[in-house]
GROMACS .gro file of N, CA, C and O in nm:
model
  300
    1UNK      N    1   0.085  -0.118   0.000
    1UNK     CA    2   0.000   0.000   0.000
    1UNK      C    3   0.088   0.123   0.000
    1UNK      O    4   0.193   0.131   0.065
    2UNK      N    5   0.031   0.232  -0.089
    2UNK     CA    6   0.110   0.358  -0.095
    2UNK      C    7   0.049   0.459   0.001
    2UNK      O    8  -0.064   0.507  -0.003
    3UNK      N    9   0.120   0.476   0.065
    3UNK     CA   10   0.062   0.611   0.176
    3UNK      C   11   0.024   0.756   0.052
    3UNK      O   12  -0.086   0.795   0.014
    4UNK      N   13   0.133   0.797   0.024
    4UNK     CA   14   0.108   0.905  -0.140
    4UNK      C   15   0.166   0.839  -0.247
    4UNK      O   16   0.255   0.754  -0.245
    5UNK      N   17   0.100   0.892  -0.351
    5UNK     CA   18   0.237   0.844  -0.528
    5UNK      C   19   0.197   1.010  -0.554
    5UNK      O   20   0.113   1.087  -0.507
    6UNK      N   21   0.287   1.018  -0.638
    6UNK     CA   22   0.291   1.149  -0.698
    6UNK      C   23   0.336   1.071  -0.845
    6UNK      O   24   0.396   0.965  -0.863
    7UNK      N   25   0.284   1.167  -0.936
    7UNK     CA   26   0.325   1.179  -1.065
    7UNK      C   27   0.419   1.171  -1.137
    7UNK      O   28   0.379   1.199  -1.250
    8UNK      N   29   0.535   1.147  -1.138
    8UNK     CA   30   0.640   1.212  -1.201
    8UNK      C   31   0.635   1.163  -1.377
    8UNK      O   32   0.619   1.052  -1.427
    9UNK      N   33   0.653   1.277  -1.429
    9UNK     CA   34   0.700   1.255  -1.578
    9UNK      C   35   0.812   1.206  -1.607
    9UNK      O   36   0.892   1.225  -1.516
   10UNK      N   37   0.852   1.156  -1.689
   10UNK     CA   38   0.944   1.132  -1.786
   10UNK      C   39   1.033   1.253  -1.801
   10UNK      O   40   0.968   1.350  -1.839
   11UNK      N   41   1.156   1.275  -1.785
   11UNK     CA   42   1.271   1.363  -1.851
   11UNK      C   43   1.247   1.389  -1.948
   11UNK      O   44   1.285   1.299  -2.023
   12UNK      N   45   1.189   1.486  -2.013
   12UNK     CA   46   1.219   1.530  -2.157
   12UNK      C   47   1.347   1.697  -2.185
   12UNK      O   48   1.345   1.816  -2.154
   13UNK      N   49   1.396   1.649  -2.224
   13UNK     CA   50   1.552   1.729  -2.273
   13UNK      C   51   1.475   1.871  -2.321
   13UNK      O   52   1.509   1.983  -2.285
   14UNK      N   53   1.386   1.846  -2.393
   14UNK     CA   54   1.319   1.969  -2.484
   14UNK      C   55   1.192   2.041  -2.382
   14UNK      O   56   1.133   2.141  -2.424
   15UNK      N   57   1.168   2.002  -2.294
   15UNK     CA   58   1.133   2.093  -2.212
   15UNK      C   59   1.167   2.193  -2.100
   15UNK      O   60   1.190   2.140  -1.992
   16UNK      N   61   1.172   2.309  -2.104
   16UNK     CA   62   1.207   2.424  -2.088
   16UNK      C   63   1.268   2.390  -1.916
   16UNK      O   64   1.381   2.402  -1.868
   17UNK      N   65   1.130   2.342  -1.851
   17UNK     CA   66   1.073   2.329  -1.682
   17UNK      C   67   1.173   2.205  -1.680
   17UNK      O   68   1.264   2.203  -1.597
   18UNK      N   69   1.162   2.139  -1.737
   18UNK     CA   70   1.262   2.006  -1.676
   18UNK      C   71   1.393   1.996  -1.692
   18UNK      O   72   1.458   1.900  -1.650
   19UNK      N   73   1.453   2.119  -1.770
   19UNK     CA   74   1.592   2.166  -1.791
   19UNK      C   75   1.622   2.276  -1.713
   19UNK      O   76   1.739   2.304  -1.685
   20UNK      N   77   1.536   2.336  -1.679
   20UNK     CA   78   1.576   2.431  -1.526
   20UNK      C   79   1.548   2.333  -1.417
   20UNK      O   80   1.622   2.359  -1.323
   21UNK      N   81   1.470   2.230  -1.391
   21UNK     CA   82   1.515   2.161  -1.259
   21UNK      C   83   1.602   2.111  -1.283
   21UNK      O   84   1.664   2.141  -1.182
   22UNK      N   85   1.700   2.023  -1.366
   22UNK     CA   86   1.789   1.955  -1.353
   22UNK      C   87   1.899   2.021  -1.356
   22UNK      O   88   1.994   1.963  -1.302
   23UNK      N   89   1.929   2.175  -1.423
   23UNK     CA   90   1.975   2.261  -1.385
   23UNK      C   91   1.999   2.307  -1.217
   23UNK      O   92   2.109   2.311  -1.162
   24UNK      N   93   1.870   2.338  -1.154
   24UNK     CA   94   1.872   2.367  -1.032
   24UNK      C   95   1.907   2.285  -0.956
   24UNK      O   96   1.964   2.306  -0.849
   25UNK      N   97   1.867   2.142  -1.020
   25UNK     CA   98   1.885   2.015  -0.914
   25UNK      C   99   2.058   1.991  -0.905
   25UNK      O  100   2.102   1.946  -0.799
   26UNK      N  101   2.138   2.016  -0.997
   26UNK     CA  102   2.284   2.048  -1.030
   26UNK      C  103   2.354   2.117  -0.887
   26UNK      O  104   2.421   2.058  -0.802
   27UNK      N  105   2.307   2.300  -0.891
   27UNK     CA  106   2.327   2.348  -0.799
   27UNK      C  107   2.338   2.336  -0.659
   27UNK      O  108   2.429   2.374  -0.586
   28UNK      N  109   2.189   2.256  -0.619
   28UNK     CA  110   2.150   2.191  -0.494
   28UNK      C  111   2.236   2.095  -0.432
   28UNK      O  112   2.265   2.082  -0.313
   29UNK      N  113   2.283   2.007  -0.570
   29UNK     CA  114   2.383   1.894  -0.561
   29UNK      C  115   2.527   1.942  -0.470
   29UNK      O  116   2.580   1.884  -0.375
   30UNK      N  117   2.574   2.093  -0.550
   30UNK     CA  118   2.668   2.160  -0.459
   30UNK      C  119   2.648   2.184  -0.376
   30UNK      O  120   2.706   2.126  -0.285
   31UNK      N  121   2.542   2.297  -0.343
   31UNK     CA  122   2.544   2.264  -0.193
   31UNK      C  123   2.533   2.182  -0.128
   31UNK      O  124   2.560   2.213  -0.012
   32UNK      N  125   2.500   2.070  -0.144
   32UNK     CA  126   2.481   1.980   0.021
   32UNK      C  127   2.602   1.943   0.014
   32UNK      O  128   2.666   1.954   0.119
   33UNK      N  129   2.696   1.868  -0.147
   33UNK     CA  130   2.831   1.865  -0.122
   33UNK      C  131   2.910   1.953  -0.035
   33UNK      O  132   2.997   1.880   0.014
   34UNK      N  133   2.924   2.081   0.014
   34UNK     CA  134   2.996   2.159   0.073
   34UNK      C  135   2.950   2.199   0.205
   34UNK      O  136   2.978   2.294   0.278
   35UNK      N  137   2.856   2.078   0.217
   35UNK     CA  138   2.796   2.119   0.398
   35UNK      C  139   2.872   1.955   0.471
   35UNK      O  140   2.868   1.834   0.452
   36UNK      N  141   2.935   2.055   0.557
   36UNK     CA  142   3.045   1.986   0.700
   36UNK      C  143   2.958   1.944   0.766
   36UNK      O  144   2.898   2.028   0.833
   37UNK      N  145   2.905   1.766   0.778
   37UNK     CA  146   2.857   1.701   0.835
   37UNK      C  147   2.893   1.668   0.996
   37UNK      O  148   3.001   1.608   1.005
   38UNK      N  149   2.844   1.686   1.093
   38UNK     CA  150   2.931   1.589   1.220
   38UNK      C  151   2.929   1.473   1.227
   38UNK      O  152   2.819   1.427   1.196
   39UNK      N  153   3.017   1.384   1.261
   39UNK     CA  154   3.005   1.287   1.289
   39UNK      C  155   2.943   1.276   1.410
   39UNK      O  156   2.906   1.356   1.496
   40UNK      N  157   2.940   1.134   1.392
   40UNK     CA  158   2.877   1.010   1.475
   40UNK      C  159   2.724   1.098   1.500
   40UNK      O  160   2.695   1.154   1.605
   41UNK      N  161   2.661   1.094   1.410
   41UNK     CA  162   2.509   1.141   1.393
   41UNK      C  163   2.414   1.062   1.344
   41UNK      O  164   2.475   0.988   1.268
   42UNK      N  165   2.278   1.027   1.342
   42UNK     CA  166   2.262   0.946   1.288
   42UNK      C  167   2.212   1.015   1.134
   42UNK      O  168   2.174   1.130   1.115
   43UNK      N  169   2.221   0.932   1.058
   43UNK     CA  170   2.156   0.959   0.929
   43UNK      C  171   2.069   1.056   0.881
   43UNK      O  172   2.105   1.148   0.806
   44UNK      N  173   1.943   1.037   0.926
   44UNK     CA  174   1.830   1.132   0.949
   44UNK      C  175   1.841   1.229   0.977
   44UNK      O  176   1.773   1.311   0.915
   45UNK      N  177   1.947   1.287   1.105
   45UNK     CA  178   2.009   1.408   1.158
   45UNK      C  179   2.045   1.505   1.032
   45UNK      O  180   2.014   1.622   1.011
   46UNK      N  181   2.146   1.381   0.932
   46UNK     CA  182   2.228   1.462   0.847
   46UNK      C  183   2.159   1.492   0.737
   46UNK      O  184   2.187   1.597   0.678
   47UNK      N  185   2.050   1.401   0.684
   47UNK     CA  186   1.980   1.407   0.589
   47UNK      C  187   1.892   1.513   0.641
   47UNK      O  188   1.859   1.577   0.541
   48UNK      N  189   1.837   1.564   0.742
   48UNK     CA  190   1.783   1.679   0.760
   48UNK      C  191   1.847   1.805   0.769
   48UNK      O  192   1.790   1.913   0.756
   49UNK      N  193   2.018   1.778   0.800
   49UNK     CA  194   2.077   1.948   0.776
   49UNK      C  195   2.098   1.970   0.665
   49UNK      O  196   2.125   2.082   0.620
   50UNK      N  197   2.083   1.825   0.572
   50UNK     CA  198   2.165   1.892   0.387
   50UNK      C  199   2.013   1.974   0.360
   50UNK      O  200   1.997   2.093   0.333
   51UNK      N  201   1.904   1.862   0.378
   51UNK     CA  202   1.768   1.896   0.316
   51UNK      C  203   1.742   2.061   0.369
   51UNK      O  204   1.675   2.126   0.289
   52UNK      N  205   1.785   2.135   0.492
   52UNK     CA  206   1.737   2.235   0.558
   52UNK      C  207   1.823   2.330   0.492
   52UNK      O  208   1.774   2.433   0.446
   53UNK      N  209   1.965   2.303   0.481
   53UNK     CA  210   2.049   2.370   0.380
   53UNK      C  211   2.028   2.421   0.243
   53UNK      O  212   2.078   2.522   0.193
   54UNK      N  213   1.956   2.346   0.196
   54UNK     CA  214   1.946   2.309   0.058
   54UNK      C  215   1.797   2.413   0.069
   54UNK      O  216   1.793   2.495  -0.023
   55UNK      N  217   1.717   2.417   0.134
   55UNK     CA  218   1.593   2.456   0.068
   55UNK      C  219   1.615   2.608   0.123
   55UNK      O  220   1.530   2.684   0.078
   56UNK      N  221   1.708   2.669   0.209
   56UNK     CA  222   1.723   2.796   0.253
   56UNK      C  223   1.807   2.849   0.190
   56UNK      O  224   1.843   2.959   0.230
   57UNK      N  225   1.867   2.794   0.072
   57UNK     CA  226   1.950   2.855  -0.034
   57UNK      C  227   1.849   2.908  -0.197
   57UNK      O  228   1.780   2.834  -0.267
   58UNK      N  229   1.866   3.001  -0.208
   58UNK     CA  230   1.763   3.070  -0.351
   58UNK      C  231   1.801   2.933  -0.443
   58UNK      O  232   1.708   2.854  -0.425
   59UNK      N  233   1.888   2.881  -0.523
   59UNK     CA  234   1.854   2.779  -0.561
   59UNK      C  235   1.766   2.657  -0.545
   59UNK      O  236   1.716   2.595  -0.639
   60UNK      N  237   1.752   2.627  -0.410
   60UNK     CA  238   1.671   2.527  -0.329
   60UNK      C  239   1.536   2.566  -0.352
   60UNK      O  240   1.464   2.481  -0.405
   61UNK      N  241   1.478   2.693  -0.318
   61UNK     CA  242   1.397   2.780  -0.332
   61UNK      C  243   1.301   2.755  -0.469
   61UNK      O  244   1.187   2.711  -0.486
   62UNK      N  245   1.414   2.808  -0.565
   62UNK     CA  246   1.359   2.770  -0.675
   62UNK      C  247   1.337   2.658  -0.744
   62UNK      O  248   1.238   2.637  -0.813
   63UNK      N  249   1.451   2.568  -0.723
   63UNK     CA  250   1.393   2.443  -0.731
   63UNK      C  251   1.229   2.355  -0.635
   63UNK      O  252   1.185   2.244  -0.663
   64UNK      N  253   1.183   2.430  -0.546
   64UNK     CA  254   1.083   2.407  -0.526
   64UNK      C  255   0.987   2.466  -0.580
   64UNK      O  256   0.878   2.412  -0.598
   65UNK      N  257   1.009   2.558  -0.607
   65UNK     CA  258   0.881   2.615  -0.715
   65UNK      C  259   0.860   2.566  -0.900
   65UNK      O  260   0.780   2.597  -0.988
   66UNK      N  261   0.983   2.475  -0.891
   66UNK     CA  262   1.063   2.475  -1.013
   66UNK      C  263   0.928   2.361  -1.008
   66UNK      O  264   0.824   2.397  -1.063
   67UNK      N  265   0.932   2.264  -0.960
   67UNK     CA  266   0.863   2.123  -0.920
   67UNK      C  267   0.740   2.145  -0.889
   67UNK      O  268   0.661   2.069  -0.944
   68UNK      N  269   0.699   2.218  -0.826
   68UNK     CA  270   0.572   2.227  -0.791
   68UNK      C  271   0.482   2.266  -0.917
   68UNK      O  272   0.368   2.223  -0.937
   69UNK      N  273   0.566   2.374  -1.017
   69UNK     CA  274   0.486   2.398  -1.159
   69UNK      C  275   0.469   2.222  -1.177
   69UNK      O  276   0.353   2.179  -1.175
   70UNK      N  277   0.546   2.153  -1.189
   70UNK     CA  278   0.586   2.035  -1.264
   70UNK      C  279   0.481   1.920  -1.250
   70UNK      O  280   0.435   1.855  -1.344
   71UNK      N  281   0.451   1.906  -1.117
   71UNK     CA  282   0.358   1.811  -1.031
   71UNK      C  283   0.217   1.866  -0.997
   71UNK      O  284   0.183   1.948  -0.911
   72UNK      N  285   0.109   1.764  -1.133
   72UNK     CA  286  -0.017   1.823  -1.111
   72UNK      C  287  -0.009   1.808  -0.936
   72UNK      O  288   0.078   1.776  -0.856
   73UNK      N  289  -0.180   1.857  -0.929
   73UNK     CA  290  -0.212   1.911  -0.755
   73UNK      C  291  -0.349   1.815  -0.754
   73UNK      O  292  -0.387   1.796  -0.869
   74UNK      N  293  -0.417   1.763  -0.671
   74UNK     CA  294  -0.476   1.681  -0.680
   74UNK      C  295  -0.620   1.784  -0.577
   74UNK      O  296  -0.613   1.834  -0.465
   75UNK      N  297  -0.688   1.781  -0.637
   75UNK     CA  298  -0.786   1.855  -0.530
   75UNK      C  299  -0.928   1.806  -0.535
   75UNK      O  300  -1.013   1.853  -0.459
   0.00000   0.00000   0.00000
């Protein structure tokens, strides 16, 4: 059983929206690369400072708005 599914399309190269997320998604990629993890943390810890990093940076930002055009809304 799926708690949510979401939609996702297919990559298409020739669309405008899916070449600025993968673009943005690029950027994002740097930052979390250049965030100084602590050790002996557990996982989740760290996966929540890249994720908190990442979305408080204007790239992050826009990559959420980037996606949200992307992913009908179900109402």
């Amino acid at each position: 059983k799926y708690v949510w599914q979401v939609s996702i399309p297919a990559f298409d190269a020739g669309n405008e929206l899916h070449d600025r997320i993968a673009k943005l998604a690029e950027h994002a990629e740097k930052i979390a690369s250049g965030i100084a993890l602590p050790a002996g943390r557990k996982f989740e810890t760290l996966r929540r400072l890249v994720r908190e990093s990442v979305a408080a940076s204007n790239p992050g930002r826009e990559l959420e708005d980037a996606v949200a055009l992307l992913l009908p809304t179900k109402k």
